[in-house]
Short mmCIF file of C-alpha atoms and ligand atoms in Angstrom, two decimals:
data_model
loop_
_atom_site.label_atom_id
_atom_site.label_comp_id
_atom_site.label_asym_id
_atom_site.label_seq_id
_atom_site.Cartn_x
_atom_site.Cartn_y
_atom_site.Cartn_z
CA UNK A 19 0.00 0.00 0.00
CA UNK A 20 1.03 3.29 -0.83
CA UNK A 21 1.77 6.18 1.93
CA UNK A 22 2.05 9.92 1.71
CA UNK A 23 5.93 10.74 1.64
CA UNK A 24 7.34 14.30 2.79
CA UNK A 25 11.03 14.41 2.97
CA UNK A 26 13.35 17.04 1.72
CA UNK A 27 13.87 14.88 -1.43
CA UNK A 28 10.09 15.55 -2.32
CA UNK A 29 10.61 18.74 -1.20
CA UNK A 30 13.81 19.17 -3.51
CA UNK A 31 12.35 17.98 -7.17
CA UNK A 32 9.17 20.07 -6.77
CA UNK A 33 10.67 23.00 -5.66
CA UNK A 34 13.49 22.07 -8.88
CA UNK A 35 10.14 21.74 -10.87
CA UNK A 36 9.35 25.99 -9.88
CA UNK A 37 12.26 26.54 -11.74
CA UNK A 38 13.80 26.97 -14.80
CA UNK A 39 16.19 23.75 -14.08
CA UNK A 40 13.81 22.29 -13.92
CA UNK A 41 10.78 23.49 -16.37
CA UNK A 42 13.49 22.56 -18.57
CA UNK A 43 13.46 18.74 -18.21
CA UNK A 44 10.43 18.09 -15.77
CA UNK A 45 10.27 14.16 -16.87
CA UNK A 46 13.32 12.35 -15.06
CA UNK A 47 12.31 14.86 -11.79
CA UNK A 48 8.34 13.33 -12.65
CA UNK A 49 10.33 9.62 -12.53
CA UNK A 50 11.78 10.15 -9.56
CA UNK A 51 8.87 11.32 -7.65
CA UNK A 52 6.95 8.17 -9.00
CA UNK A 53 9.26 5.82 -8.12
CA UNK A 54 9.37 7.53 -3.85
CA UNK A 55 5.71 7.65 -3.46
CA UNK A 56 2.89 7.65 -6.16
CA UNK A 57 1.45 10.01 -3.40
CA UNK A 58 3.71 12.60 -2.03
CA UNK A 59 2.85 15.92 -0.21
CA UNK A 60 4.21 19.24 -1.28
CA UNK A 61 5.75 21.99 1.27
CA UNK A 62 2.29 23.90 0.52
CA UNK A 63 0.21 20.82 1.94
CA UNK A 64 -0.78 19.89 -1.71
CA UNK A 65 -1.12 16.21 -2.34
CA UNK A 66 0.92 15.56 -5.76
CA UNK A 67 0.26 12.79 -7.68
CA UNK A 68 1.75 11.21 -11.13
CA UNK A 69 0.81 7.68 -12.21
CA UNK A 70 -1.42 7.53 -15.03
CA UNK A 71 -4.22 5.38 -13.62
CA UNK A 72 -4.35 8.31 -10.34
CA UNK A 73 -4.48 10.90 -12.25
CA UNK A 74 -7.35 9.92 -15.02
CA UNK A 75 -9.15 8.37 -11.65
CA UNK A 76 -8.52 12.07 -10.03
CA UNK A 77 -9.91 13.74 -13.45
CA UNK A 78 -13.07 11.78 -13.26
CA UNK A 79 -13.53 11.35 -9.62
CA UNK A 80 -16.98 13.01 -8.59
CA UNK A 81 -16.22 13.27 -5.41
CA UNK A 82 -13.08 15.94 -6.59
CA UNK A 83 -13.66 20.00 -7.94
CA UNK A 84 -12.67 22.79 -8.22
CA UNK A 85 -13.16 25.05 -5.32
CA UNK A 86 -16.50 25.79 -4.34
CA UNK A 87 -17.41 29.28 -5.11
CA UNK A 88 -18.18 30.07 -1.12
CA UNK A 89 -14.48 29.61 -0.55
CA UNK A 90 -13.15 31.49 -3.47
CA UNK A 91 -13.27 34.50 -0.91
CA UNK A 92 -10.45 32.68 1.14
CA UNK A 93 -8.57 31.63 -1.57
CA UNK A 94 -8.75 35.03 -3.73
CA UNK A 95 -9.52 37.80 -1.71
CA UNK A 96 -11.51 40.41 -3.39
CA UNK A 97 -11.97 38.49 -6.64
CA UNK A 98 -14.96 39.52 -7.77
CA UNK A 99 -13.66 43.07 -8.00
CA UNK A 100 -10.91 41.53 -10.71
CA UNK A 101 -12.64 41.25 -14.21
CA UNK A 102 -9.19 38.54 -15.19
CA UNK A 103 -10.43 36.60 -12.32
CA UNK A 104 -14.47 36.41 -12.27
CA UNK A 105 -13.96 35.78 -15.99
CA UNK A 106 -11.88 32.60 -14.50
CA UNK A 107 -14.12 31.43 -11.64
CA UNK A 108 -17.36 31.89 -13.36
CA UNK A 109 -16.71 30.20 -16.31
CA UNK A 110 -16.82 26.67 -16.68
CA UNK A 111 -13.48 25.93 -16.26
CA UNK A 112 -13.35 26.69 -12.84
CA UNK A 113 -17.37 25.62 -12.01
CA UNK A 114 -18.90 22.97 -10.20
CA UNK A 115 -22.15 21.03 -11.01
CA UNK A 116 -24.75 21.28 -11.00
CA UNK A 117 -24.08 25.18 -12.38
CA UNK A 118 -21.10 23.71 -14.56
CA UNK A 119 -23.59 20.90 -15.90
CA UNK A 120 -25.97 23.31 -17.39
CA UNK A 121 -23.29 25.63 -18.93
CA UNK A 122 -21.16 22.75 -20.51
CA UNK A 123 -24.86 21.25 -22.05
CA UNK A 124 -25.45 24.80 -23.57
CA UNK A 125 -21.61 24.88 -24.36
CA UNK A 126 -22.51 21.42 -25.86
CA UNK A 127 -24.99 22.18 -28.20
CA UNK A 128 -23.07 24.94 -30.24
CA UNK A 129 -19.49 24.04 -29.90
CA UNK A 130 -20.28 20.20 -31.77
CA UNK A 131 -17.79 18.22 -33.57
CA UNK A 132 -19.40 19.37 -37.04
CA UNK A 133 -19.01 22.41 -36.65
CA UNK A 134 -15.19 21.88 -35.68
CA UNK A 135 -14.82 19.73 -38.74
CA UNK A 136 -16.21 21.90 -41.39
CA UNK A 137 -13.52 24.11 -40.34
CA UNK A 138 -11.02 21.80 -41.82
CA UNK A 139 -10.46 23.25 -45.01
CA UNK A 140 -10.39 26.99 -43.65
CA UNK A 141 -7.59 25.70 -41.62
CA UNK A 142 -5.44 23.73 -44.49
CA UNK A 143 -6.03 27.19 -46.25
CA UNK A 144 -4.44 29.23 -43.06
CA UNK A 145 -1.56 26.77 -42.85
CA UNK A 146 -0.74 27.12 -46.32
CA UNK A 147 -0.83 30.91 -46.00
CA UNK A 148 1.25 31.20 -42.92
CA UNK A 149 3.87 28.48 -44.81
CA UNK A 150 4.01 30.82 -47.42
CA UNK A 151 5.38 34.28 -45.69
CA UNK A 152 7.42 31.54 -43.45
CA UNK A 153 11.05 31.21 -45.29
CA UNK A 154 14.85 31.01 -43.80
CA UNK A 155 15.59 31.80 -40.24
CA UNK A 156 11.98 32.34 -38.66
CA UNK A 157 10.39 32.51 -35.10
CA UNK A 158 8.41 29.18 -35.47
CA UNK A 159 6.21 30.60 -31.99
CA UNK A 160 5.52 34.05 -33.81
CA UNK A 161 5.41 33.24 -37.45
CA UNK A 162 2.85 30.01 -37.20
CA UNK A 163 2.12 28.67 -33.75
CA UNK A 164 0.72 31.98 -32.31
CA UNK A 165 -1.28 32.89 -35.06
CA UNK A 166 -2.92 29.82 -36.12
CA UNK A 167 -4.71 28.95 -33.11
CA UNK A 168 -5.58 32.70 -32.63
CA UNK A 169 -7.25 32.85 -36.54
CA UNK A 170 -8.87 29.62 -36.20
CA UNK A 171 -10.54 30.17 -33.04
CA UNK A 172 -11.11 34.04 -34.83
CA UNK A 173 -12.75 31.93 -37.51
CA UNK A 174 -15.18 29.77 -35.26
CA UNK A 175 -16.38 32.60 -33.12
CA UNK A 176 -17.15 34.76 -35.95
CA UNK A 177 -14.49 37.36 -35.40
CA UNK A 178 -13.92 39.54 -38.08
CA UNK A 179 -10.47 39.11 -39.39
CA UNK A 180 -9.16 42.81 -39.02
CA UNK A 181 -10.16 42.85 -35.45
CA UNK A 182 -7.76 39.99 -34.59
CA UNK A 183 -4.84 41.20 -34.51
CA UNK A 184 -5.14 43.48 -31.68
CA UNK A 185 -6.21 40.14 -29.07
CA UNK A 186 -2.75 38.10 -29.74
CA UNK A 187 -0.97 40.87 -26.79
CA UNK A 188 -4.71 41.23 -24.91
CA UNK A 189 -5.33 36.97 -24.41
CA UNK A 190 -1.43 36.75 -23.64
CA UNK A 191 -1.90 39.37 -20.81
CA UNK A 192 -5.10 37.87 -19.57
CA UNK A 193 -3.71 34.31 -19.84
CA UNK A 194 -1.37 35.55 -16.91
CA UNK A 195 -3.75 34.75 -14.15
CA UNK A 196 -3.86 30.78 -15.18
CA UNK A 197 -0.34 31.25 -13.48
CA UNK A 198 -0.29 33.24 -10.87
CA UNK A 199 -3.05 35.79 -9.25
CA UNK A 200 -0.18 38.32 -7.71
CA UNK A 201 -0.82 41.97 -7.81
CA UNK A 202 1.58 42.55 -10.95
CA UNK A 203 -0.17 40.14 -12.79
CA UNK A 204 -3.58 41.33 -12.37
CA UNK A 205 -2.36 44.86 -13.22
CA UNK A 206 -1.74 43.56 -16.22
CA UNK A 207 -4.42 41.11 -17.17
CA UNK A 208 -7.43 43.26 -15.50
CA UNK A 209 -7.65 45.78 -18.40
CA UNK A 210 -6.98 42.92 -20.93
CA UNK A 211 -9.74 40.94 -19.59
CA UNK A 212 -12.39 44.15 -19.34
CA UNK A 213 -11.03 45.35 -23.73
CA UNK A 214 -12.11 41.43 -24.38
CA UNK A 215 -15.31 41.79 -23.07
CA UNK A 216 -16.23 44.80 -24.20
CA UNK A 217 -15.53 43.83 -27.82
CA UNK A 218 -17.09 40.77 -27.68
CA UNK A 219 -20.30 42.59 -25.95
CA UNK A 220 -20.46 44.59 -29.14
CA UNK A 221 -20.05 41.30 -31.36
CA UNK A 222 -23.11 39.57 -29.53
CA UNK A 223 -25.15 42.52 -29.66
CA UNK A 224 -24.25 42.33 -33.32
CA UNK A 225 -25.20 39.09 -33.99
CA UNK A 226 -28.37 39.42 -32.13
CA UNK A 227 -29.65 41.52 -34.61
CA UNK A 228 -27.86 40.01 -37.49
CA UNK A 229 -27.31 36.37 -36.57
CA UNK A 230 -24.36 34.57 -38.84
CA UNK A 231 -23.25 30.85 -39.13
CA UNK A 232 -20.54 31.00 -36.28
CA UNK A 233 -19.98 30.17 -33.12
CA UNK A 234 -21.49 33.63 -31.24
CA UNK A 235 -24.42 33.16 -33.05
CA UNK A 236 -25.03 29.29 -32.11
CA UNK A 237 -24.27 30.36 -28.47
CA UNK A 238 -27.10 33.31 -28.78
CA UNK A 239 -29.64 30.67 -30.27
CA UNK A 240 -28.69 27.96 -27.88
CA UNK A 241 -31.16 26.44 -25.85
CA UNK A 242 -32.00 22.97 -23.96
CA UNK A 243 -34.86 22.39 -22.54
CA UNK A 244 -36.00 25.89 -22.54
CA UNK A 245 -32.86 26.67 -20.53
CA UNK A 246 -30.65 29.68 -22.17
CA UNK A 247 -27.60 31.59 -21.48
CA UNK A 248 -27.87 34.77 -19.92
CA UNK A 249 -26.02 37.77 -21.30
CA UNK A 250 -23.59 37.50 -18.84
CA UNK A 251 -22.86 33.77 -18.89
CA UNK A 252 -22.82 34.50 -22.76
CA UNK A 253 -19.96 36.78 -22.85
CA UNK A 254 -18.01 34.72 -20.33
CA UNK A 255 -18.47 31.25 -22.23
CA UNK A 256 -17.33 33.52 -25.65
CA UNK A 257 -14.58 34.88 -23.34
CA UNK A 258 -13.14 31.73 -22.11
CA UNK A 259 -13.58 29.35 -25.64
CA UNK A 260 -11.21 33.04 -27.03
CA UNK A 261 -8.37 32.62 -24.28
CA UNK A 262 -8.66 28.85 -24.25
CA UNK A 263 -8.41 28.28 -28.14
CA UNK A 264 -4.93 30.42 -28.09
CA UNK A 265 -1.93 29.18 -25.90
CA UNK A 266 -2.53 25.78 -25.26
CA UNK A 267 -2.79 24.83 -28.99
CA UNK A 268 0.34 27.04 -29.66
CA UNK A 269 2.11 25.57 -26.91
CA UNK A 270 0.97 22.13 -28.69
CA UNK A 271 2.58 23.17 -32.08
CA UNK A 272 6.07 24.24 -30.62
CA UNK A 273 6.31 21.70 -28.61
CA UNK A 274 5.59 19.26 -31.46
CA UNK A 275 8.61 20.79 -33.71
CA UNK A 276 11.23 20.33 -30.94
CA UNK A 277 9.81 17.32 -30.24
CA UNK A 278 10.72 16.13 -34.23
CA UNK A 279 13.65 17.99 -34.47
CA UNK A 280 14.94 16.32 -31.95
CA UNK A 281 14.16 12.84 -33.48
CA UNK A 282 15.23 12.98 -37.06
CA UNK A 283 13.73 9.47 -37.68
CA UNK A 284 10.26 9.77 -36.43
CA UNK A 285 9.66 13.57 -38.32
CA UNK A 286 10.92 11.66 -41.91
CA UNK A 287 8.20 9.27 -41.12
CA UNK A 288 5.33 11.66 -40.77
CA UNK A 289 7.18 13.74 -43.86
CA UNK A 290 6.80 10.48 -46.08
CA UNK A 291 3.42 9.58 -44.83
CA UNK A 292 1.05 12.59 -43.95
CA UNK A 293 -1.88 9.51 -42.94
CA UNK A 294 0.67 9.00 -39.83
CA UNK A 295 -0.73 12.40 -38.65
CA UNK A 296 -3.89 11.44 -36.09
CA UNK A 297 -1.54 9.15 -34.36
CA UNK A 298 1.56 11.59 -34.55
CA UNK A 299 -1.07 14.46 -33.05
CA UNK A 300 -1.24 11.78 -30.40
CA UNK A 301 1.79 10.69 -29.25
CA UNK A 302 2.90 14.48 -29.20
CA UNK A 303 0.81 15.21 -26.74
CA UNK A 304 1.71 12.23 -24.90
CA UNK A 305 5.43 12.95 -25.10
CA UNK A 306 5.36 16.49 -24.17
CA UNK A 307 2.20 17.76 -23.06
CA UNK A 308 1.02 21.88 -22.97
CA UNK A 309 -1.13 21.16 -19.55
CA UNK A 310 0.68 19.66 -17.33
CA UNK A 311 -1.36 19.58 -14.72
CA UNK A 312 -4.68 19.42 -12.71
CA UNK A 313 -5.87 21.06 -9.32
CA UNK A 314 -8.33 19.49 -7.69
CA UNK A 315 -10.10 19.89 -3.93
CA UNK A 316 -11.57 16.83 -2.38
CA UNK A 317 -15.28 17.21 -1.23
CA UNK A 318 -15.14 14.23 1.08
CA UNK A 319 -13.46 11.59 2.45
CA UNK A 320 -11.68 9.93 -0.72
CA UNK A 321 -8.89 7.75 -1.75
CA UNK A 322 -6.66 8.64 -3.87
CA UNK A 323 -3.46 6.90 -5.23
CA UNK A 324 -4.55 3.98 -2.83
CA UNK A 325 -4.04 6.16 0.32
CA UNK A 326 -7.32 7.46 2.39
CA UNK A 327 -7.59 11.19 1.62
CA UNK A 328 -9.45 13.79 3.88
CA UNK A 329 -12.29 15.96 2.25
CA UNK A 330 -10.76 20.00 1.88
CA UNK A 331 -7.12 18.76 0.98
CA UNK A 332 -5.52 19.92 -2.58
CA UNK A 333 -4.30 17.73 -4.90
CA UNK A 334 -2.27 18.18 -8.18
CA UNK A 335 -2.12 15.26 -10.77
CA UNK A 336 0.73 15.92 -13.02
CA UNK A 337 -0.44 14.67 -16.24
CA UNK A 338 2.86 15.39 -17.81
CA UNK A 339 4.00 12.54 -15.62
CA UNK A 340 1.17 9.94 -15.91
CA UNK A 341 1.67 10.59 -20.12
CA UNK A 342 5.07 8.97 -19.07
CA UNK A 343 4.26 6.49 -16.61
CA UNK A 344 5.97 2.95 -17.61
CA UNK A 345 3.04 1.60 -16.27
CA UNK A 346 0.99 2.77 -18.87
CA UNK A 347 2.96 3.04 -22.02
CA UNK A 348 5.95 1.04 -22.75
CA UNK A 349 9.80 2.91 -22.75
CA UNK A 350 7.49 5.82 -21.68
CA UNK A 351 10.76 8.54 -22.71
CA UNK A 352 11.21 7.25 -26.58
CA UNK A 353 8.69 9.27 -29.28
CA UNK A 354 7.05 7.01 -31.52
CA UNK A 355 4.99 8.38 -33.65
CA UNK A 356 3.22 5.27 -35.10
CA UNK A 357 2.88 4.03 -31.30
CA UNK A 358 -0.35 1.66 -30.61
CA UNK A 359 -2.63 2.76 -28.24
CA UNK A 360 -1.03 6.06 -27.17
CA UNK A 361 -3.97 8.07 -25.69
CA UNK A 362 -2.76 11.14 -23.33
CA UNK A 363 -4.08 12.45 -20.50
CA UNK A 364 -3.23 15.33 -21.80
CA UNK A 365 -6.84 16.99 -22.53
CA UNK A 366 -8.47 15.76 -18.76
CA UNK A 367 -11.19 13.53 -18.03
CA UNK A 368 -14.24 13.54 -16.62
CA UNK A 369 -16.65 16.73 -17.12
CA UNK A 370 -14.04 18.93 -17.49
CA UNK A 371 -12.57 17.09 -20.51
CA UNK A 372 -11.15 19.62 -23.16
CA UNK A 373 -13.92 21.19 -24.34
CA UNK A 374 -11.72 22.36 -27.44
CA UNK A 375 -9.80 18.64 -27.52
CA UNK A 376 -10.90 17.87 -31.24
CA UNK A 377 -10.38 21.36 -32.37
CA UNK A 378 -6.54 21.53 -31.27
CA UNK A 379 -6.12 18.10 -32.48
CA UNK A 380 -7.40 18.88 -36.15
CA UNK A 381 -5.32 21.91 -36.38
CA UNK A 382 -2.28 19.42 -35.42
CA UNK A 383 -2.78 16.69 -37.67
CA UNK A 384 -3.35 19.83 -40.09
CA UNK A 385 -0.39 22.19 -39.52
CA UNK A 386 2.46 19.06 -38.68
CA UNK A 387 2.43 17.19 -42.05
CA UNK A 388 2.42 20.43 -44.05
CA UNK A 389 5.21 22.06 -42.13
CA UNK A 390 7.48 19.25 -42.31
CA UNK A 391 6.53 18.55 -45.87
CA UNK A 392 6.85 22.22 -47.12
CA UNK A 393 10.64 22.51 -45.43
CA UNK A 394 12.86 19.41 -46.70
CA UNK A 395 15.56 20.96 -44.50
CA UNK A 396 13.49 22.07 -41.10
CA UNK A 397 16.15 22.70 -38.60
CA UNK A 398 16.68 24.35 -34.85
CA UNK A 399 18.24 28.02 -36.23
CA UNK A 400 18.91 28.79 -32.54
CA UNK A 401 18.14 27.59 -28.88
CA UNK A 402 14.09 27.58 -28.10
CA UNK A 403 13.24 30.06 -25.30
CA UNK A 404 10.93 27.88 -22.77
CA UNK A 405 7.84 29.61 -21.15
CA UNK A 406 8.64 30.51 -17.30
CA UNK A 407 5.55 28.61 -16.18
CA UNK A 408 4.53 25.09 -15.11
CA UNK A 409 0.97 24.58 -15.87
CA UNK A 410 1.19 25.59 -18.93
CA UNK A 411 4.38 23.93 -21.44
CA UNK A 412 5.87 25.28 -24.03
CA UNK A 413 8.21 28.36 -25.74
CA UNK A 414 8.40 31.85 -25.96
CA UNK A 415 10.33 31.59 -28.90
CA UNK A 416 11.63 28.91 -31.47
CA UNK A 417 13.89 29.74 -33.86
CA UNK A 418 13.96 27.27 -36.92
CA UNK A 419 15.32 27.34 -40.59
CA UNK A 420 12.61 27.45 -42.77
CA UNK A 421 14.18 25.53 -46.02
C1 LIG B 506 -3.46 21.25 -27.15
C2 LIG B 506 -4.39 22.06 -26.82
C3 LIG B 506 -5.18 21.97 -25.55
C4 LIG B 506 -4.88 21.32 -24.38
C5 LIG B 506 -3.65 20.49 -24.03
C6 LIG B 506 -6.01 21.55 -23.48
C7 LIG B 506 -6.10 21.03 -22.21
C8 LIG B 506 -7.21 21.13 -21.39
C9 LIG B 506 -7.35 20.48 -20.11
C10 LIG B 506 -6.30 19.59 -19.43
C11 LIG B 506 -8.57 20.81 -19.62
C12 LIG B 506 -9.19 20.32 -18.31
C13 LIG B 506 -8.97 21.29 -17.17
C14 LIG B 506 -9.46 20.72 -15.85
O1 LIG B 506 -10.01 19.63 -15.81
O2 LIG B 506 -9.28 21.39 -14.83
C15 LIG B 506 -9.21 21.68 -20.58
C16 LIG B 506 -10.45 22.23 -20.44
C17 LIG B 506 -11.00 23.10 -21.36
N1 LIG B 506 -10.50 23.43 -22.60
FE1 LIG B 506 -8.77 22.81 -23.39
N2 LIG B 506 -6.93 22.34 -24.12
C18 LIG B 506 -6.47 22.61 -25.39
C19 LIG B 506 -7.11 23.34 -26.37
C20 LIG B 506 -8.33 23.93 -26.22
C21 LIG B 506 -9.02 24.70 -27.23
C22 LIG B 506 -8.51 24.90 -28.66
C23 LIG B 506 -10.17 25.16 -26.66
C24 LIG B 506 -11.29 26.00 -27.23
C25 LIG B 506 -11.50 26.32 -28.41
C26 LIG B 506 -10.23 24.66 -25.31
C27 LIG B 506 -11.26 24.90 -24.43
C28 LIG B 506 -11.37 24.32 -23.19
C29 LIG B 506 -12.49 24.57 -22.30
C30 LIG B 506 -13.69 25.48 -22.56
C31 LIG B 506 -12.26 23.80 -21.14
C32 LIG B 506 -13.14 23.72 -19.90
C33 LIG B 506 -14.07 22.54 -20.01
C34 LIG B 506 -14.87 22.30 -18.75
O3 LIG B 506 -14.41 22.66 -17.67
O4 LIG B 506 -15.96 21.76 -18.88
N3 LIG B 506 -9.10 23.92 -25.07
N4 LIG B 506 -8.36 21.86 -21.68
#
């Protein structure tokens, strides 16, 4: 049986984990863990977990959730007062049923998988674009994985195209509080939150008197069971599907090129054989996930990782170390990008699954095969710059020869 382990080892790699040592290379410091405890407890009282069967338990574990919105207060003082933050805690990434239940079925109902898929040739005809302006020594972050994600989600929610410029800087400074809630941050992410919402108030008001075939439009319309979004819920849901739709998926692109360019072999296969793609999409996020992480509060009494768990403790399942648990997946550390079934925990489980899951993944099995196919001679042209964060993977910058 399992127990909870503190010891200044624990206390050592997760600290190491903070940094940029080791943000770096997270994955032997996720091994190590493993291998002292399944179930160890951080200097903050958090319980940390990363196998791959506790954390997929821990995503779809009713008895787990976010925190309830009466403790917010204690958690985030003043919060409501911080338009980066109630856009955060009201939406339903941060809800509970049964108010989380009803938005995600509205959610449900406009945000299907046909309209994701009729995007598909939209977004062959971005890639091909972006490929185009992309030649020699190029930002890979800048030139395609920023603004792909940002124009497709553009795209879905009906944005018009010369607004979107102008939200790449305002979702970057919002997407600051998924990080951290300290003063400077919400300085910075306040403002960027209240400009977002006040354009896409004008958009909805817009499409209430002019509806269109996109994704504002279906969320105006929805309805189940006579149920409808109010105004406010409206803006937020538009709000968060906006933020959500950008970084991760960029994060998911970058990561995906240093992933290949560092294994010669595997990239040649998806050059010769673009049908390699769903699984390649796949394994990437597997091998190097963009969330690496969940936060979750028990309600109640639970177990979790085999050891009995009291209700009001924290715990964080590192799904960046459950993708490479050698329990699950065979030489977990190796990238193979015809690999059997490979499924990640990378998009959650449970009712908080991805929401935007087959969206990111279409744009992936989209944008790799055409990148790698258009440059014979991809290459690094320079040392990535990695993000300074832990929940969320990936690079500032990635310089690459475009050839
Ligand atoms: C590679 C790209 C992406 C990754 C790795 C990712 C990852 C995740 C994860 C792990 C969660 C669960 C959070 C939790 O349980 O606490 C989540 C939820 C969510 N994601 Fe994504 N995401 C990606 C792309 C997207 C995109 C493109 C969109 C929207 C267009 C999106 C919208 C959402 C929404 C709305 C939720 C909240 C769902 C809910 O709570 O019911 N995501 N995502």
């Amino acid at each position: 049986m399992a127990t909870i382990v503190e010891s200044s080892e624990v206390s050592t790699l997760l600290d190491e984990l903070t940094r940029m040592t080791g943000r770096e290379d997270p994955y032997p410091r996720y091994r190590r863990l493993r291998e002292i405890s399944p179930i160890v407890r951080a200097d903050d009282g958090a319980l940390v977990i990363t196998r791959h069967a506790d954390c997929l338990a821990v995503s779809r574990d009713s008895r787990l959730g976010h925190i309830p919105s009466h403790m917010l207060d204690f958690v985030s003082p003043g919060w409501p007062d911080h338009p980066a933050l109630k856009q955060l805690f009201t939406s339903i990434l941060a809800l509970n049923p049964p108010d989380h239940t009803r938005l995600r079925r509205l959610v449900n109902s406009s945000f299907t998988a046909r309209r994701v898929q009729a995007l598909g040739p939209r977004i062959a005809a971005m890639v091909d674009e972006l490929l185009d302006r992309m030649s020699g020594e190029v930002d890979f972050v800048e030139a395609f994985a920023f603004p792909l994600p940002a124009t497709v989600i553009g795209e879905l929610l009906g944005i018009p195209e010369p607004d979107r410029a102008q939200f790449q800087g305002l979702v970057r400074d919002w997407t600051q509080v998924l990080e951290t809630h300290a003063p400077e941050a919400l300085a910075v992410a306040d403002p960027a939150a209240v400009t977002i919402r006040e354009y896409l108030a004008a958009l909805v008001a817009e499409r209430r008197r002019q509806p269109a075939d996109d994704l504002i439009s279906a969320l105006v319309a929805a309805e189940e069971d006579g149920d409808k979004l109010t105004e406010d819920e409206l803006l937020t849901m538009a709000g968060l599907l906006f933020i959500a739709g950008f970084e991760t998926t960029t994060n998911l692109l970058a990561n995906s090129v240093v992933a290949l360019l560092h294994h010669p072999a595997q990239l040649a296969l998806l050059r010769e054989d673009p049908g390699l793609a769903p699984a390649a999409t796949e394994e990437l996020l597997r091998y190097d996930t963009p969330a690496q992480l969940l936060v979750r509060v028990a309600w109640d009494d639970v177990e979790v990782a085999g050891v009995p768990v009291s209700g009001g403790e924290r715990i964080v399942a590192y799904l960046g170390a459950g993708n490479r648990d050698p329990e699950r997946f065979a030489e977990p550390d190796r990238l193979e990008l015809a690999r059997a079934d490979n499924a990640p925990l990378s998009f959650g489980g449970g009712i908080h699954y991805c929401l935007g899951a087959p969206l990111a993944r279409l744009e992936a099995q989209i944008a790799l095969p055409a990148l790698v196919k258009r440059f014979p001679k991809l290459d690094f042209a320079g040392v990535p710059g990695r993000r300074d964060s832990l929940a969320i993977r990936g690079y500032t910058n990635l310089p690459i020869v475009a050839a």
